[in-house]
PDB file of C-alpha atoms in Angstrom:
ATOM      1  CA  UNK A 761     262.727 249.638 133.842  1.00  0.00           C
ATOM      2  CA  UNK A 762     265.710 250.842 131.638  1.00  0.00           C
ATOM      3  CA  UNK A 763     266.127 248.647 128.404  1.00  0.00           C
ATOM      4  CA  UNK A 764     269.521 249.190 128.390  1.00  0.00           C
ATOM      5  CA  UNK A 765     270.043 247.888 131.360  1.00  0.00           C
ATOM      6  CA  UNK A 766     268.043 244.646 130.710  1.00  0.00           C
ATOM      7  CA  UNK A 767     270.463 244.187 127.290  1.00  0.00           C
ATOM      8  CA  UNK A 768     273.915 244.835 129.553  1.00  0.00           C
ATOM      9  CA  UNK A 769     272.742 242.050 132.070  1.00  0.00           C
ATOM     10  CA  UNK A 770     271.580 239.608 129.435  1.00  0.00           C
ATOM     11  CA  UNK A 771     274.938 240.155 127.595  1.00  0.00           C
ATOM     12  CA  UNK A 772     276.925 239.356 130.522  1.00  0.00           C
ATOM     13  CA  UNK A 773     275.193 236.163 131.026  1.00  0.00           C
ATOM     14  CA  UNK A 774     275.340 235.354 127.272  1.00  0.00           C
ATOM     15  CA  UNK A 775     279.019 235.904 127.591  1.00  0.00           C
ATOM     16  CA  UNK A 776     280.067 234.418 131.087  1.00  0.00           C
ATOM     17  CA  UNK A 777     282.394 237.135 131.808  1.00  0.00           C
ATOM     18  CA  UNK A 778     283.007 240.657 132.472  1.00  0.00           C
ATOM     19  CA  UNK A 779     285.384 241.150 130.338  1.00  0.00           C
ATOM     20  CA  UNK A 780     284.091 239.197 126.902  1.00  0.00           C
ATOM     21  CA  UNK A 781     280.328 240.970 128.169  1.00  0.00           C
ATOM     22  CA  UNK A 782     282.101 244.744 128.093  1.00  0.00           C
ATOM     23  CA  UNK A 783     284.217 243.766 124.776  1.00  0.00           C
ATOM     24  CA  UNK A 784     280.678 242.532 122.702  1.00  0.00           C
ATOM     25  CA  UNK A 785     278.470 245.252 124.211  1.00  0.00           C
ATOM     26  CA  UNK A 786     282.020 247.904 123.256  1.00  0.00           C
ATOM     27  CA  UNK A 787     282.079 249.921 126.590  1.00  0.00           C
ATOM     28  CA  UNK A 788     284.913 249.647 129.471  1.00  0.00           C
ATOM     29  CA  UNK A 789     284.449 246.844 132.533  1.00  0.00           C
ATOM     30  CA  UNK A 790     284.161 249.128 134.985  1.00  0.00           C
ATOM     31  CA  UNK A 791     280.966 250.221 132.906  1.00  0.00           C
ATOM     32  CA  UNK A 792     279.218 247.266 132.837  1.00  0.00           C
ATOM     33  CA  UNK A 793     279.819 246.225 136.246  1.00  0.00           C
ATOM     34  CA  UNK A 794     278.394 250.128 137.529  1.00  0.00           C
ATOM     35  CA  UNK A 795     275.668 249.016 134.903  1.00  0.00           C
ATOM     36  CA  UNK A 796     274.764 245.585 136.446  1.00  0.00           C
ATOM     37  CA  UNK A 797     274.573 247.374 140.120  1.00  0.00           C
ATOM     38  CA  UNK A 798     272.342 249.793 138.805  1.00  0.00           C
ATOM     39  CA  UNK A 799     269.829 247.176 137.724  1.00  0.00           C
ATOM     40  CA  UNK A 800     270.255 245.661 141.016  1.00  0.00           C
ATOM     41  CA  UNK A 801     269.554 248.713 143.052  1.00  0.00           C
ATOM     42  CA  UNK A 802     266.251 249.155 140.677  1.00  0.00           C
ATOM     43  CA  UNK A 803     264.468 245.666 140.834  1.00  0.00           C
ATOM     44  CA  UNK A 804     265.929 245.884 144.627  1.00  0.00           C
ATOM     45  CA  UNK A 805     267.166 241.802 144.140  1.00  0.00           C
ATOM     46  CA  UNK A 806     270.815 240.717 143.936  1.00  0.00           C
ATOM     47  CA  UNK A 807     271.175 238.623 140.501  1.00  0.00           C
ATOM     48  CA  UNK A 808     274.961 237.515 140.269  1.00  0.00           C
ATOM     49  CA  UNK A 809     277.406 236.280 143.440  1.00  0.00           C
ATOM     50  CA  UNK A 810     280.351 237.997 142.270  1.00  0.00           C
ATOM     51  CA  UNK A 811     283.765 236.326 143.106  1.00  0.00           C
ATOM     52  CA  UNK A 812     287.130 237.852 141.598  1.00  0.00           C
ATOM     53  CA  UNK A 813     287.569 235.008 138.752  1.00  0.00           C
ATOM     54  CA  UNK A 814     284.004 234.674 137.365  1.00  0.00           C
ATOM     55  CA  UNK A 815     280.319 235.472 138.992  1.00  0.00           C
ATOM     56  CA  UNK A 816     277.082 232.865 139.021  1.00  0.00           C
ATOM     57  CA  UNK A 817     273.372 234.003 138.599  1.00  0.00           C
ATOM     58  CA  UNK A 818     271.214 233.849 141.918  1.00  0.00           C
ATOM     59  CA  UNK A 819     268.081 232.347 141.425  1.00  0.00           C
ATOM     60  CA  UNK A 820     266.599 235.791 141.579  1.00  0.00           C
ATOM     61  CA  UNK A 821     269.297 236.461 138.383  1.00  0.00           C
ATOM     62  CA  UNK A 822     267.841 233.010 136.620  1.00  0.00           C
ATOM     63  CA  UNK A 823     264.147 234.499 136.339  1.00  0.00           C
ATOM     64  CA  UNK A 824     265.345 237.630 135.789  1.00  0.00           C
ATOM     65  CA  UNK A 825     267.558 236.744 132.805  1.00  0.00           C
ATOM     66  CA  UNK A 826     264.801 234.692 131.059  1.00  0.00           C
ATOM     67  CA  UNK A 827     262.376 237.013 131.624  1.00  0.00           C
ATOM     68  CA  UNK A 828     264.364 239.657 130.249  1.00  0.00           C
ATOM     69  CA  UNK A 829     265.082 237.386 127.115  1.00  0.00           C
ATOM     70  CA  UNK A 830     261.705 237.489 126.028  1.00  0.00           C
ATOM     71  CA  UNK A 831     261.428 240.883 126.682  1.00  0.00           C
ATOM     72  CA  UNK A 832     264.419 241.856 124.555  1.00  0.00           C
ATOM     73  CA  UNK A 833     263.576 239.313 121.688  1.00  0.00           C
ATOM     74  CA  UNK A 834     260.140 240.718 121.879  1.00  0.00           C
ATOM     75  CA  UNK A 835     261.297 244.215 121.489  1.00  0.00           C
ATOM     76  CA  UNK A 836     262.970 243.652 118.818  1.00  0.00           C
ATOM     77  CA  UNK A 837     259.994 242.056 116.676  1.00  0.00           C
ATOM     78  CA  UNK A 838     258.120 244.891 117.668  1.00  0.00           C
ATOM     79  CA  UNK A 839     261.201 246.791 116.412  1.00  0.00           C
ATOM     80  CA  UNK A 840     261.176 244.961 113.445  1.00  0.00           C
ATOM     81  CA  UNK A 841     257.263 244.731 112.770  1.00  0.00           C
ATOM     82  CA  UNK A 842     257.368 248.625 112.687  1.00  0.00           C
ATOM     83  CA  UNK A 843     260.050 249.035 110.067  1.00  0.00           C
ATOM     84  CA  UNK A 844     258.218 246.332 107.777  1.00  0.00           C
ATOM     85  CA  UNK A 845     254.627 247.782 108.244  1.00  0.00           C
ATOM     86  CA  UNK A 846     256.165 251.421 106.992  1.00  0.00           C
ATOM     87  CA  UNK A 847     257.886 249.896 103.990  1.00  0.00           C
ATOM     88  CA  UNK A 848     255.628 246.420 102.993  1.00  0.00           C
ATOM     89  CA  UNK A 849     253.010 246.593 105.529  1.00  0.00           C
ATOM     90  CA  UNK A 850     251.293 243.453 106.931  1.00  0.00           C
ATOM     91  CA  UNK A 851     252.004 241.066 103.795  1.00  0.00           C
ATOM     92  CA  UNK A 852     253.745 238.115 105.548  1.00  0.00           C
ATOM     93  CA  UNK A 853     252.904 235.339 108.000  1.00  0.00           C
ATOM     94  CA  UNK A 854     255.301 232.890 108.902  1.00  0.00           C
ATOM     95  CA  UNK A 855     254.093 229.325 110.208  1.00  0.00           C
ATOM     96  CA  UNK A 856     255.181 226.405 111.655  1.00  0.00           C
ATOM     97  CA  UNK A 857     253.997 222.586 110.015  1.00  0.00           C
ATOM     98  CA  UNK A 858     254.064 218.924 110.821  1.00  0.00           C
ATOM     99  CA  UNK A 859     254.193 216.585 107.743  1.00  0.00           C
ATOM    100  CA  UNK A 860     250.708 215.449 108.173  1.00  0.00           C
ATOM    101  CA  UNK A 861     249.364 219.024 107.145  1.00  0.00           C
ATOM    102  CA  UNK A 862     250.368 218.024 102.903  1.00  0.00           C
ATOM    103  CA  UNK A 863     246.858 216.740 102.342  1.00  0.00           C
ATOM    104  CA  UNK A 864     244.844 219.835 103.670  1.00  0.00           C
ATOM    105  CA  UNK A 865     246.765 222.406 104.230  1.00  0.00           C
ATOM    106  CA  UNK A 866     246.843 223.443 100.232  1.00  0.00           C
ATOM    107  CA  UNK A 867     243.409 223.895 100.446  1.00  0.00           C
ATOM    108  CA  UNK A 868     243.435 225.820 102.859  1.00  0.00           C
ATOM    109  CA  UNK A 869     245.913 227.978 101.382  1.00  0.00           C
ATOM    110  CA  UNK A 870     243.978 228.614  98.265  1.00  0.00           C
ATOM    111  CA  UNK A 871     240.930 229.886 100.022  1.00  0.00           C
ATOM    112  CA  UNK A 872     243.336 232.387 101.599  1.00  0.00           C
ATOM    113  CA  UNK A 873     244.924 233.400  98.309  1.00  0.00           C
ATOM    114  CA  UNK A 874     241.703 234.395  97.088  1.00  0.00           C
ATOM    115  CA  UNK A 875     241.068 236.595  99.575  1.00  0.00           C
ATOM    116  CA  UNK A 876     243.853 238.355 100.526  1.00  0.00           C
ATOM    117  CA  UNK A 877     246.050 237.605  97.397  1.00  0.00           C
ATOM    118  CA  UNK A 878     248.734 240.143  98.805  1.00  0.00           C
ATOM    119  CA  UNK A 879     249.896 238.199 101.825  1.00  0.00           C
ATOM    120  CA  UNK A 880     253.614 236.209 101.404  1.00  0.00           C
ATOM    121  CA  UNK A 881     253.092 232.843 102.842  1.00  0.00           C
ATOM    122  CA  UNK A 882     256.254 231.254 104.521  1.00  0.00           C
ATOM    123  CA  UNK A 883     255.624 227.651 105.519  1.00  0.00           C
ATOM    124  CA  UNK A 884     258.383 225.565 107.863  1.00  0.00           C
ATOM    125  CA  UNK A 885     258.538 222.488 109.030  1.00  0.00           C
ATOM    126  CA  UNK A 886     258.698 222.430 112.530  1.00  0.00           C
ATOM    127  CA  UNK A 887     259.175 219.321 114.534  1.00  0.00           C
ATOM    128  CA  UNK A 888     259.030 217.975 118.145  1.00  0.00           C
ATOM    129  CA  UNK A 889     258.157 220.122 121.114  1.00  0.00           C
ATOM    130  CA  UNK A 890     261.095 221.838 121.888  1.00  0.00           C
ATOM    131  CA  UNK A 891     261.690 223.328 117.986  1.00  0.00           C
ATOM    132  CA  UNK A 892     257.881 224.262 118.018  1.00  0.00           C
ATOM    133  CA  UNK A 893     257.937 225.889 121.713  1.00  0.00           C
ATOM    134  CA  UNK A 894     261.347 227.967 120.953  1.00  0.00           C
ATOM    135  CA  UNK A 895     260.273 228.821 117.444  1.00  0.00           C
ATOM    136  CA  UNK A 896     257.073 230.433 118.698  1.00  0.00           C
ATOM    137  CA  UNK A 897     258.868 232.568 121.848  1.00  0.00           C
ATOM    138  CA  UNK A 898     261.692 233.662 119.470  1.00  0.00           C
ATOM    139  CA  UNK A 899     259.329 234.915 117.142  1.00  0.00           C
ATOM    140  CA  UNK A 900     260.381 232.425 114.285  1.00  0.00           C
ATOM    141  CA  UNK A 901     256.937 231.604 112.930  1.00  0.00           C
ATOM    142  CA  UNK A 902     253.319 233.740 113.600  1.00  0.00           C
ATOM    143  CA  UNK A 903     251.511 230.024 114.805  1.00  0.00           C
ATOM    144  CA  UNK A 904     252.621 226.270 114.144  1.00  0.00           C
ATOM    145  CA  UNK A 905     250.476 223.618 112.908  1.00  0.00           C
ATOM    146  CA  UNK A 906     251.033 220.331 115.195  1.00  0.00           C
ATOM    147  CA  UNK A 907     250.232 217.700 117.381  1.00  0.00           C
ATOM    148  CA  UNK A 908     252.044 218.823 120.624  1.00  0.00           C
ATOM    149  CA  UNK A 909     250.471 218.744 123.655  1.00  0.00           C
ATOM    150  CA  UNK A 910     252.257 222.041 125.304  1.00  0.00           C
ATOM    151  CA  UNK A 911     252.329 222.504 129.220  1.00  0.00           C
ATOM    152  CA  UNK A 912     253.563 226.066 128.896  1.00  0.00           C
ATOM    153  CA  UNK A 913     251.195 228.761 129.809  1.00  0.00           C
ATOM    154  CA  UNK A 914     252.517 231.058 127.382  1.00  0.00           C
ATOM    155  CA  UNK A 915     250.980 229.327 124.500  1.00  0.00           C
ATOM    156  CA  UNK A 916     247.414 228.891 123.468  1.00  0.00           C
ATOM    157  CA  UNK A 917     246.017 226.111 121.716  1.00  0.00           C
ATOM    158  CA  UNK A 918     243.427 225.419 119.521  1.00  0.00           C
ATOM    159  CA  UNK A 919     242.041 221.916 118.259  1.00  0.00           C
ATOM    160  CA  UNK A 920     241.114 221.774 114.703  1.00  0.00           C
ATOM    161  CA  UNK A 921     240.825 217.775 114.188  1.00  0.00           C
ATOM    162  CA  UNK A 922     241.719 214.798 115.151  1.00  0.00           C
ATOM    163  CA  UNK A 923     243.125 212.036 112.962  1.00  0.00           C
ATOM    164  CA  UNK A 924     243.394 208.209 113.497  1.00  0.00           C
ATOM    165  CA  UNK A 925     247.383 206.566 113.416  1.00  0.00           C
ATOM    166  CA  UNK A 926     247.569 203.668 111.355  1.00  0.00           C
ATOM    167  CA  UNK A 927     249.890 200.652 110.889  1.00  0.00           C
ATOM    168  CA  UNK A 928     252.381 200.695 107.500  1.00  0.00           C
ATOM    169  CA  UNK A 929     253.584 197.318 106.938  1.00  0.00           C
ATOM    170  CA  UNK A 930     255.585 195.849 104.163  1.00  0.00           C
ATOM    171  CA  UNK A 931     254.772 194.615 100.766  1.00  0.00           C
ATOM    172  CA  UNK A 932     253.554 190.532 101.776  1.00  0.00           C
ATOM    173  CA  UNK A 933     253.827 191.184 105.069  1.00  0.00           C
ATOM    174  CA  UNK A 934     252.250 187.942 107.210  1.00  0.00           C
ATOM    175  CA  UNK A 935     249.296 190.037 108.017  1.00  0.00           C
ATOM    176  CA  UNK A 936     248.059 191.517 104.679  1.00  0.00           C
ATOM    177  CA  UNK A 937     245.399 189.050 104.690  1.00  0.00           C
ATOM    178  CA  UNK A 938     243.857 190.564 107.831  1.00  0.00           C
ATOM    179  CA  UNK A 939     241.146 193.503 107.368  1.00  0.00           C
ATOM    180  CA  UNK A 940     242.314 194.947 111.041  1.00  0.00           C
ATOM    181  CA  UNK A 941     245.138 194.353 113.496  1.00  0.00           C
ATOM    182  CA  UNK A 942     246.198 195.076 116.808  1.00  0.00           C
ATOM    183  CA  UNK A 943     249.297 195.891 118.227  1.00  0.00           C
ATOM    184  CA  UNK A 944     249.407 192.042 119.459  1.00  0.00           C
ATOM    185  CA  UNK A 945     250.247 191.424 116.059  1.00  0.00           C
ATOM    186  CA  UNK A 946     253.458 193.921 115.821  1.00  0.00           C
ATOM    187  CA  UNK A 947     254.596 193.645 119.124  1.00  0.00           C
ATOM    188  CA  UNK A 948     257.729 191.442 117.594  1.00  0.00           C
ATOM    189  CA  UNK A 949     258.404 193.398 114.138  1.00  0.00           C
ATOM    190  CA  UNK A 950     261.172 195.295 114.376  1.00  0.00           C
ATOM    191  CA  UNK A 951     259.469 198.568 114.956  1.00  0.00           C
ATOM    192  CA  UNK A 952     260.106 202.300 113.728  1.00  0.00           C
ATOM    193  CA  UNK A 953     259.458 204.766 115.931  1.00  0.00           C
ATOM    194  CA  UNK A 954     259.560 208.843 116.201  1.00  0.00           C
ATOM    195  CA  UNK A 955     262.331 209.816 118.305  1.00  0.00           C
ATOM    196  CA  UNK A 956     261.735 211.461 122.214  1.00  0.00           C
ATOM    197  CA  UNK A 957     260.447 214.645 121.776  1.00  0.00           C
ATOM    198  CA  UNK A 958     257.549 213.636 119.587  1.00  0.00           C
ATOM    199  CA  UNK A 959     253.896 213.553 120.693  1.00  0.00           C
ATOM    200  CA  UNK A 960     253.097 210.653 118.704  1.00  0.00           C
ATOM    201  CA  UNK A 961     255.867 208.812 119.920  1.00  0.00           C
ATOM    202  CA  UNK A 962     254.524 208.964 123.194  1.00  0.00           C
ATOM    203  CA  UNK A 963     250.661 208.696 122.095  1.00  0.00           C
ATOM    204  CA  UNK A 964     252.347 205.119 120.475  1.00  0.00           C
ATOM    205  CA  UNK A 965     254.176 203.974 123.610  1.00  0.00           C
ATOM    206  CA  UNK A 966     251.021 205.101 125.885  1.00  0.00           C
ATOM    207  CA  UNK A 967     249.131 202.667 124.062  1.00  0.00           C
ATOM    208  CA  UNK A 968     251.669 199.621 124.031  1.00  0.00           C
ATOM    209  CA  UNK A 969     252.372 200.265 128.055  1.00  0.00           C
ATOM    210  CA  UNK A 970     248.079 200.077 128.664  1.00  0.00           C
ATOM    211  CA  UNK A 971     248.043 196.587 127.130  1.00  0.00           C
ATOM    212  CA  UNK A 972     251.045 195.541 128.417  1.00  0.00           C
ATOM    213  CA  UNK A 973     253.442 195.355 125.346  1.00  0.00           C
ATOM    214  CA  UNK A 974     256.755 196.407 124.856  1.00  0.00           C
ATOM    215  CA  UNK A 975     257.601 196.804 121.239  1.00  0.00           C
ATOM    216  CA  UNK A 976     260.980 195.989 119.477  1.00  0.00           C
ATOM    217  CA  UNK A 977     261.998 199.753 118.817  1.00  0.00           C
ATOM    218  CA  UNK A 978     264.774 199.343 116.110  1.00  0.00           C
ATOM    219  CA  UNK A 979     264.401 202.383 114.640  1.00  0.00           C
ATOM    220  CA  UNK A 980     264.478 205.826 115.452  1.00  0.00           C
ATOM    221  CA  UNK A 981     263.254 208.870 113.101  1.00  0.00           C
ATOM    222  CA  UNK A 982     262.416 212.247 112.756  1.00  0.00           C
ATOM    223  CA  UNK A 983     260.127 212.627 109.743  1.00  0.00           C
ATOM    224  CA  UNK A 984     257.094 209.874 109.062  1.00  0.00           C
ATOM    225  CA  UNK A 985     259.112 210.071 104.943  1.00  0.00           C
ATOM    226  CA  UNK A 986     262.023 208.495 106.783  1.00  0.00           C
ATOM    227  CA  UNK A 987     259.795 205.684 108.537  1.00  0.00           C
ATOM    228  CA  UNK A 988     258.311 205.312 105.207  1.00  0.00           C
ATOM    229  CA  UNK A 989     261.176 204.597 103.086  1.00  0.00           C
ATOM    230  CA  UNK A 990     262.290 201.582 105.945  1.00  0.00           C
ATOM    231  CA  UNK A 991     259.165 200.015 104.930  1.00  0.00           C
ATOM    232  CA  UNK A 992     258.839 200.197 101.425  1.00  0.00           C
ATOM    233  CA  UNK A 993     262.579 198.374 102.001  1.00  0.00           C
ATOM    234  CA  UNK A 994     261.005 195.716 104.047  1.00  0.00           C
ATOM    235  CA  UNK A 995     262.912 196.428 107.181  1.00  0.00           C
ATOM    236  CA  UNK A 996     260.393 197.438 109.600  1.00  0.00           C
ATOM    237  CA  UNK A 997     256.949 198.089 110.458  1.00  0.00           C
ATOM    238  CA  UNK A 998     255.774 202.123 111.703  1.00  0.00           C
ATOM    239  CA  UNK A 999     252.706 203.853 112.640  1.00  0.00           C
ATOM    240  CA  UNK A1000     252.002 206.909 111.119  1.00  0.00           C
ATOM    241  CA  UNK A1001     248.846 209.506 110.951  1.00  0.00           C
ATOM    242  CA  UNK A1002     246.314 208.455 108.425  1.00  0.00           C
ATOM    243  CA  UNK A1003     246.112 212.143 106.750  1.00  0.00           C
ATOM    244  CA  UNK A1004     250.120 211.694 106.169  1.00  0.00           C
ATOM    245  CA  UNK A1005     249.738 208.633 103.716  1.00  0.00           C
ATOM    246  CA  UNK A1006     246.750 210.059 102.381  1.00  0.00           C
ATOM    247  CA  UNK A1007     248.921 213.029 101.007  1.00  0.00           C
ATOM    248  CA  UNK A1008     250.975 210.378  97.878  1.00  0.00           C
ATOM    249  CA  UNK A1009     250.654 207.747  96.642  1.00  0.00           C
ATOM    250  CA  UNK A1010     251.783 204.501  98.564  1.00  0.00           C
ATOM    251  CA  UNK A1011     253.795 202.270  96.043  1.00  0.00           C
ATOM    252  CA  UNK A1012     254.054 198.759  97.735  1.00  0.00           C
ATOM    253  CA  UNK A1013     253.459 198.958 101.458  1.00  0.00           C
ATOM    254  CA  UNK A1014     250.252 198.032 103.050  1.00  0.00           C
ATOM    255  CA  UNK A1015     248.253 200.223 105.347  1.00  0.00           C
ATOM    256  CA  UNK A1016     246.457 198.617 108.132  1.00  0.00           C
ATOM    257  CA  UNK A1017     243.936 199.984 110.582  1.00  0.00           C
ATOM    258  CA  UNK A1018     243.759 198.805 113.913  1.00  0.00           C
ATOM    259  CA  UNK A1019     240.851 196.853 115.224  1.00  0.00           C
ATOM    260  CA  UNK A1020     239.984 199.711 117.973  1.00  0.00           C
ATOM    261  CA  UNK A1021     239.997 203.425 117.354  1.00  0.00           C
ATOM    262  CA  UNK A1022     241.767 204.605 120.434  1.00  0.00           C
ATOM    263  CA  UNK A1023     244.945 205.480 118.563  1.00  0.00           C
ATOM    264  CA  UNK A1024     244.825 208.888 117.434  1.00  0.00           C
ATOM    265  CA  UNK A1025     245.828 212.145 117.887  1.00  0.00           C
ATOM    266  CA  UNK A1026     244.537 216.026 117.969  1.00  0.00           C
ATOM    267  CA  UNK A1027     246.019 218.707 115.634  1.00  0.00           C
ATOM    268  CA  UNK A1028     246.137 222.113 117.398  1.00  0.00           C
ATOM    269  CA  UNK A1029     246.926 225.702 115.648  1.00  0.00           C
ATOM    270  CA  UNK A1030     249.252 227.023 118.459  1.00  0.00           C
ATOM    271  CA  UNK A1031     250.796 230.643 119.007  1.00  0.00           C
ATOM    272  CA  UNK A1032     251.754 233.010 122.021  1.00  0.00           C
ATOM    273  CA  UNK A1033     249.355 233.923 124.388  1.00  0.00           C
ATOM    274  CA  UNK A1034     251.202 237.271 124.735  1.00  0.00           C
ATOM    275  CA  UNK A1035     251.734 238.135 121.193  1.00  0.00           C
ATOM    276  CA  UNK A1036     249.868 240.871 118.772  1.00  0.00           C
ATOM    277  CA  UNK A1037     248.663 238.673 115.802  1.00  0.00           C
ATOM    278  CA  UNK A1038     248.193 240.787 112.736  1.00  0.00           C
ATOM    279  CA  UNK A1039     244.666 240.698 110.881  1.00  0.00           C
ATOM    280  CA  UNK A1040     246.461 238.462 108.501  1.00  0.00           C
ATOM    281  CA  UNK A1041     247.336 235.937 110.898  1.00  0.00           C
ATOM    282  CA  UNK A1042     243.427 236.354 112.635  1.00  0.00           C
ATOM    283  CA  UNK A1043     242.092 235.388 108.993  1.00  0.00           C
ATOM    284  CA  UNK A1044     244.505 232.437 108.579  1.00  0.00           C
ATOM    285  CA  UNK A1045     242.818 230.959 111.406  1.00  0.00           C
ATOM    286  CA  UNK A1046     239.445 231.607 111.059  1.00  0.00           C
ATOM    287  CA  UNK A1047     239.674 230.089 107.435  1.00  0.00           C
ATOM    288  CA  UNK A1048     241.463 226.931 108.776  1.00  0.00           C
ATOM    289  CA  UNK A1049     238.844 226.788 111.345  1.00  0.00           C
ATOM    290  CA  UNK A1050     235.828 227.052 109.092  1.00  0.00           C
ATOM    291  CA  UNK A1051     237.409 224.387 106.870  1.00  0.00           C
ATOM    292  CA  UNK A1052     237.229 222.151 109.347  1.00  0.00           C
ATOM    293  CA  UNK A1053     234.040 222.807 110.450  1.00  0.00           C
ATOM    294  CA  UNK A1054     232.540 222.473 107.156  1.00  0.00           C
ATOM    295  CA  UNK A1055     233.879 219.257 106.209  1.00  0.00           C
ATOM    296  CA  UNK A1056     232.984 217.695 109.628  1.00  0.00           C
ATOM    297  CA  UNK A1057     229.774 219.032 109.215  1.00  0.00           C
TER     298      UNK A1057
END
């Protein structure tokens, strides 16, 4: 299948004309259109119903413009990979964090310094499904480091540990007296929550819906520091991964464990199923996994 082709027909769709298509791609209309037949005629599927104003994609033309994304964004890595493995070689990995990772992950760095002291390290924090599934297929970050539960195919997951969720409650809070609570206990505080998109937001809500409460969401956040800073203000109550809090020092709130320990949550190393990962990246792995294992067993 002709490349060229593949970048003319994504163009056009990028663009939503003929005309603004031909102009960013810098050859005439009557090009591209003879281009966008000819890609027809070869995959033997019509993708666009043309009309004289503007055209719309067939469902044929949906697949084959996402397909063709990833094939195009994925050239271009490979494209990419080449010219930085003749000039640097293998020397970076990029990957993808939740907070949670602050009391671990450091250690797990420094084992990999040691041993391959060359490698550039670049670490982002990547957030809530959506940022961690497009930042893996457009070849943002090598692997992430998170909590998602991911129903795409395209991405393999592997669980490294699992790590309880605990209540953070206000300094003098009516329950610092108690050694446990349950969720009875919150269900009227006005409660700080992850916003949609997050897996612990749902792994939180699960567990109100099974016993039948519905909490008093008041607040909505992105990062656990966020939810943190509410409570050391006194303005709310949040539930947050134990290794998080673990990572500083808290100054006034209390942390509270709940009387069961159903509430918790798996952290996975995720990347694409379909991607070449670089010795480098192999290594990374292999050392986070053995960390684990050795401190669990």
């Amino acid at each position: 299948m002709d490349y060229r082709l593949l970048h003319y027909f994504t163009t056009l769709v990028d663009q939503g004309s003929f005309t603004k298509a031909a102009q960013h791609l810098h050859i005439s209309q009557p090009s591209l259109s003879s281009a966008i037949k000819k890609l027809e005629t070869s995959v033997n599927l019509k993708l666009i119903e043309r009309s004289t104003r503007n055209f719309q994609l067939t469902k044929e033309g949906e697949i084959v413009y996402k397909e063709s994304k990833k094939l195009i964004q994925h050239f271009h890595y490979v494209e990419n990979e080449i010219l930085r493995l003749k000039d640097n070689g293998p020397l970076e990995i990029q990957i993808g964090l939740i907070e949670s990772v602050k009391f671990w992950l450091p250690k797990v760095i420094a084992t990999y310094n040691e041993r391959l002291p060359d490698v550039r390290i670049k670490l982002l924090e990547v957030l809530g499904l959506k940022k961690v599934e497009q930042a893996l297929q457009n070849y943002k970050i090598h692997l992430a480091i998170t909590n998602q539960r991911f129903k795409s195919d395209e991405i393999k997951s592997i669980p490294i540990y699992k790590e309880n969720l605990v209540a953070l409650l206000p300094k003098n809070h009516s329950l610092q007296q108690k050694e446990t609570i349950c969720f009875q206990d919150i269900k009227n505080e006005q409660f700080i929550i992850c916003k949609e998109g997050f897996q612990t937001r749902d792994d939180i809500l699960n567990e109100f819906l099974e016993l039948g409460i519905t909490p008093n969401i008041k607040f909505e956040i992105e990062r656990f520091e966020t939810a943190y800073s509410l409570v050391e203000e006194g303005i709310g109550v949040t539930i947050v991964p134990e290794n998080y809090i673990r990572s500083f020092h808290i100054d006034s709130s209390q942390i509270k464990h709940f009387d069961n320990d159903r509430l918790s949550r798996t952290v996975y190393i995720a990347f694409l199923k379909g991607r070449y990962l670089p010795p480098v990246i192999e290594q990374f792995i292999d050392i986070t996994k053995n960390f684990f294992y050795e401190n669990n067993a």
